[in-house]
Amino acid sequence: MLRNAEGYVSGQELCEQLGVSRTAVWKMIGQLKEEGYQIEGVKNRGYRITFIPDVMTEAEIGSRLDTKVMGRCCICYEETDSTNTQAKRLAEEKAPHGTLVCAERQTGGKGRRGRIWSSPSGEAVYMSLLLRPLIHPAHTSMLTVVMGLAAVKACNEILKNQLGDDAPRVQIKWPNDLVLGGRKLAGILTELSTEVDYINYVVVGIGINVNSPSFPEEISSTAVSLAMAAGKTFSRGELAACCMKHFETCYDKFLEKESLEDLKEDYENYLVNIGRQVRVLDPGKEYTGTALGIDQEGELLVERENGEITTVYAGEVSVRGIYGYV
Ligand code: BTN
């Protein structure tokens, strides 16, 4: 309420809208101040917010959420080993479908294929969404595609809100990465606990480089942040909430048919590989071809030089552009 108000909001109004006592409001204001918000309290006028910190807290994300399920249960940590691992722990403790786990920093951030995901404090979004979908386990990889699509929409929305039509455009490098100007902006790691024909839960984790001013030397030529590309910083809480909004919409479309049929076209509009030469790093038999798009299961369709169209499964191979990272 304070963030959306033009000027002061009276204590009375806060009490009435929130259905709580004056003391509760006063305590909450104190808590927000401890989290870094600057809030002015003036007698007979009320409260006015003068500074909003860029924090990944339940208050900051929750107050921006516009969803029915996704992120409604939101748990934020100053530090955790990995939000994916923590989400799995919470899943074992019966956390509900749609629980969002966030952290300011991760001490054991995980990338795909056992790689480390460098996770310094305060610069990026590190979040994991816990899902309990009633779908066939073989369809889980489509959830990575759904998150990729949701995240690319969220990043572009945030960029456009601040920079207008001149905003740089974020794209998807099939299947798990978001790219900006040919460099990696975000990565997705999906993990699951399953029986032969029943999913216990799925955790879709995403790391988005938001305000990082630079990167360690090993990745400095391939990584990028929104701030580096745009020359200004962004609210990570707003981006996380925006991601949840798009995820919920895309997820519902996916669930309806348990396929990507209704998302395919949208996804392909963001696909950086489309129409380009790609090298498919299939263990034992690498080949090149032209990426045509995805099928309704989220697999990449590649046309080889002899005209044959092959289906590339995300788990099995990695796809490289002929020129550099993309
Ligand atoms: C990749 O591109 O290799 C995937 C990176 C996934 C990183 C995110 S950060 C939040 C979540 N927690 C983790 O430990 N990993 C994912």
PDB file of N, CA, C and O in Angstrom, residues 221-248:
ATOM      1  N   SER A 221      33.425 -13.673 -20.419  1.00  0.00           N
ATOM      2  CA  SER A 221      33.187 -13.451 -21.850  1.00  0.00           C
ATOM      3  C   SER A 221      31.870 -14.075 -22.313  1.00  0.00           C
ATOM      4  O   SER A 221      31.426 -13.844 -23.443  1.00  0.00           O
ATOM      5  N   THR A 222      31.229 -14.877 -21.441  1.00  0.00           N
ATOM      6  CA  THR A 222      29.980 -15.526 -21.890  1.00  0.00           C
ATOM      7  C   THR A 222      28.752 -15.123 -21.067  1.00  0.00           C
ATOM      8  O   THR A 222      27.636 -15.458 -21.442  1.00  0.00           O
ATOM      9  N   ALA A 223      28.976 -14.414 -19.935  1.00  0.00           N
ATOM     10  CA  ALA A 223      27.829 -14.074 -19.069  1.00  0.00           C
ATOM     11  C   ALA A 223      27.469 -12.596 -19.169  1.00  0.00           C
ATOM     12  O   ALA A 223      28.301 -11.757 -19.500  1.00  0.00           O
ATOM     13  N   VAL A 224      26.224 -12.308 -18.890  1.00  0.00           N
ATOM     14  CA  VAL A 224      25.759 -10.914 -18.911  1.00  0.00           C
ATOM     15  C   VAL A 224      24.663 -10.743 -17.858  1.00  0.00           C
ATOM     16  O   VAL A 224      24.045 -11.731 -17.446  1.00  0.00           O
ATOM     17  N   SER A 225      24.482  -9.519 -17.384  1.00  0.00           N
ATOM     18  CA  SER A 225      23.359  -9.239 -16.464  1.00  0.00           C
ATOM     19  C   SER A 225      22.455  -8.205 -17.122  1.00  0.00           C
ATOM     20  O   SER A 225      22.870  -7.499 -18.051  1.00  0.00           O
ATOM     21  N   LEU A 226      21.242  -8.083 -16.599  1.00  0.00           N
ATOM     22  CA  LEU A 226      20.319  -7.070 -17.133  1.00  0.00           C
ATOM     23  C   LEU A 226      20.937  -5.681 -16.968  1.00  0.00           C
ATOM     24  O   LEU A 226      20.861  -4.848 -17.873  1.00  0.00           O
ATOM     25  N   ALA A 227      21.574  -5.460 -15.809  1.00  0.00           N
ATOM     26  CA  ALA A 227      22.157  -4.141 -15.539  1.00  0.00           C
ATOM     27  C   ALA A 227      23.289  -3.821 -16.508  1.00  0.00           C
ATOM     28  O   ALA A 227      23.425  -2.680 -16.961  1.00  0.00           O
ATOM     29  N   MET A 228      24.107  -4.825 -16.826  1.00  0.00           N
ATOM     30  CA  MET A 228      25.218  -4.583 -17.761  1.00  0.00           C
ATOM     31  C   MET A 228      24.676  -4.207 -19.141  1.00  0.00           C
ATOM     32  O   MET A 228      25.224  -3.347 -19.822  1.00  0.00           O
ATOM     33  N   ALA A 229      23.588  -4.850 -19.539  1.00  0.00           N
ATOM     34  CA  ALA A 229      23.040  -4.589 -20.869  1.00  0.00           C
ATOM     35  C   ALA A 229      22.245  -3.289 -20.906  1.00  0.00           C
ATOM     36  O   ALA A 229      22.190  -2.617 -21.938  1.00  0.00           O
ATOM     37  N   ALA A 230      21.617  -2.927 -19.773  1.00  0.00           N
ATOM     38  CA  ALA A 230      20.699  -1.787 -19.798  1.00  0.00           C
ATOM     39  C   ALA A 230      21.304  -0.514 -19.214  1.00  0.00           C
ATOM     40  O   ALA A 230      20.761   0.574 -19.388  1.00  0.00           O
ATOM     41  N   GLY A 231      22.402  -0.662 -18.481  1.00  0.00           N
ATOM     42  CA  GLY A 231      23.033   0.507 -17.862  1.00  0.00           C
ATOM     43  C   GLY A 231      22.258   1.029 -16.672  1.00  0.00           C
ATOM     44  O   GLY A 231      22.439   2.175 -16.255  1.00  0.00           O
ATOM     45  N   LYS A 232      21.360   0.229 -16.119  1.00  0.00           N
ATOM     46  CA  LYS A 232      20.672   0.607 -14.883  1.00  0.00           C
ATOM     47  C   LYS A 232      20.276  -0.646 -14.125  1.00  0.00           C
ATOM     48  O   LYS A 232      20.283  -1.749 -14.688  1.00  0.00           O
ATOM     49  N   THR A 233      19.929  -0.462 -12.855  1.00  0.00           N
ATOM     50  CA  THR A 233      19.617  -1.646 -12.052  1.00  0.00           C
ATOM     51  C   THR A 233      18.099  -1.879 -11.998  1.00  0.00           C
ATOM     52  O   THR A 233      17.306  -0.992 -12.327  1.00  0.00           O
ATOM     53  N   PHE A 234      17.735  -3.067 -11.577  1.00  0.00           N
ATOM     54  CA  PHE A 234      16.325  -3.477 -11.578  1.00  0.00           C
ATOM     55  C   PHE A 234      15.945  -4.063 -10.221  1.00  0.00           C
ATOM     56  O   PHE A 234      16.811  -4.539  -9.485  1.00  0.00           O
ATOM     57  N   SER A 235      14.649  -4.041  -9.927  1.00  0.00           N
ATOM     58  CA  SER A 235      14.159  -4.648  -8.691  1.00  0.00           C
ATOM     59  C   SER A 235      14.049  -6.155  -8.896  1.00  0.00           C
ATOM     60  O   SER A 235      13.294  -6.623  -9.752  1.00  0.00           O
ATOM     61  N   ARG A 236      14.814  -6.891  -8.089  1.00  0.00           N
ATOM     62  CA  ARG A 236      14.788  -8.357  -8.237  1.00  0.00           C
ATOM     63  C   ARG A 236      13.444  -8.920  -7.769  1.00  0.00           C
ATOM     64  O   ARG A 236      12.947  -9.907  -8.305  1.00  0.00           O
ATOM     65  N   GLY A 237      12.853  -8.271  -6.751  1.00  0.00           N
ATOM     66  CA  GLY A 237      11.554  -8.733  -6.254  1.00  0.00           C
ATOM     67  C   GLY A 237      10.487  -8.604  -7.325  1.00  0.00           C
ATOM     68  O   GLY A 237       9.638  -9.482  -7.508  1.00  0.00           O
ATOM     69  N   GLU A 238      10.543  -7.487  -8.052  1.00  0.00           N
ATOM     70  CA  GLU A 238       9.560  -7.249  -9.114  1.00  0.00           C
ATOM     71  C   GLU A 238       9.737  -8.296 -10.218  1.00  0.00           C
ATOM     72  O   GLU A 238       8.757  -8.844 -10.742  1.00  0.00           O
ATOM     73  N   LEU A 239      10.993  -8.589 -10.544  1.00  0.00           N
ATOM     74  CA  LEU A 239      11.259  -9.580 -11.596  1.00  0.00           C
ATOM     75  C   LEU A 239      10.774 -10.966 -11.157  1.00  0.00           C
ATOM     76  O   LEU A 239      10.143 -11.687 -11.951  1.00  0.00           O
ATOM     77  N   ALA A 240      11.033 -11.318  -9.901  1.00  0.00           N
ATOM     78  CA  ALA A 240      10.606 -12.640  -9.405  1.00  0.00           C
ATOM     79  C   ALA A 240       9.079 -12.748  -9.468  1.00  0.00           C
ATOM     80  O   ALA A 240       8.535 -13.759  -9.935  1.00  0.00           O
ATOM     81  N   ALA A 241       8.384 -11.703  -9.029  1.00  0.00           N
ATOM     82  CA  ALA A 241       6.918 -11.732  -9.032  1.00  0.00           C
ATOM     83  C   ALA A 241       6.373 -11.787 -10.467  1.00  0.00           C
ATOM     84  O   ALA A 241       5.395 -12.496 -10.750  1.00  0.00           O
ATOM     85  N   CYS A 242       7.023 -11.057 -11.356  1.00  0.00           N
ATOM     86  CA  CYS A 242       6.594 -11.021 -12.760  1.00  0.00           C
ATOM     87  C   CYS A 242       6.780 -12.410 -13.395  1.00  0.00           C
ATOM     88  O   CYS A 242       5.946 -12.860 -14.188  1.00  0.00           O
ATOM     89  N   CYS A 243       7.861 -13.058 -13.021  1.00  0.00           N
ATOM     90  CA  CYS A 243       8.127 -14.431 -13.496  1.00  0.00           C
ATOM     91  C   CYS A 243       7.010 -15.371 -13.039  1.00  0.00           C
ATOM     92  O   CYS A 243       6.554 -16.218 -13.815  1.00  0.00           O
ATOM     93  N   MET A 244       6.584 -15.226 -11.796  1.00  0.00           N
ATOM     94  CA  MET A 244       5.516 -16.085 -11.269  1.00  0.00           C
ATOM     95  C   MET A 244       4.215 -15.854 -12.040  1.00  0.00           C
ATOM     96  O   MET A 244       3.475 -16.778 -12.337  1.00  0.00           O
ATOM     97  N   LYS A 245       3.937 -14.589 -12.345  1.00  0.00           N
ATOM     98  CA  LYS A 245       2.706 -14.255 -13.095  1.00  0.00           C
ATOM     99  C   LYS A 245       2.715 -14.970 -14.449  1.00  0.00           C
ATOM    100  O   LYS A 245       1.747 -15.646 -14.805  1.00  0.00           O
ATOM    101  N   HIS A 246       3.816 -14.837 -15.181  1.00  0.00           N
ATOM    102  CA  HIS A 246       3.882 -15.481 -16.498  1.00  0.00           C
ATOM    103  C   HIS A 246       3.927 -16.998 -16.369  1.00  0.00           C
ATOM    104  O   HIS A 246       3.379 -17.710 -17.212  1.00  0.00           O
ATOM    105  N   PHE A 247       4.605 -17.488 -15.333  1.00  0.00           N
ATOM    106  CA  PHE A 247       4.676 -18.945 -15.187  1.00  0.00           C
ATOM    107  C   PHE A 247       3.275 -19.509 -14.987  1.00  0.00           C
ATOM    108  O   PHE A 247       2.913 -20.517 -15.593  1.00  0.00           O
ATOM    109  N   GLU A 248       2.490 -18.854 -14.147  1.00  0.00           N
ATOM    110  CA  GLU A 248       1.145 -19.369 -13.859  1.00  0.00           C
ATOM    111  C   GLU A 248       0.307 -19.466 -15.145  1.00  0.00           C
ATOM    112  O   GLU A 248      -0.358 -20.465 -15.398  1.00  0.00           O
TER     113      GLU A 248
END
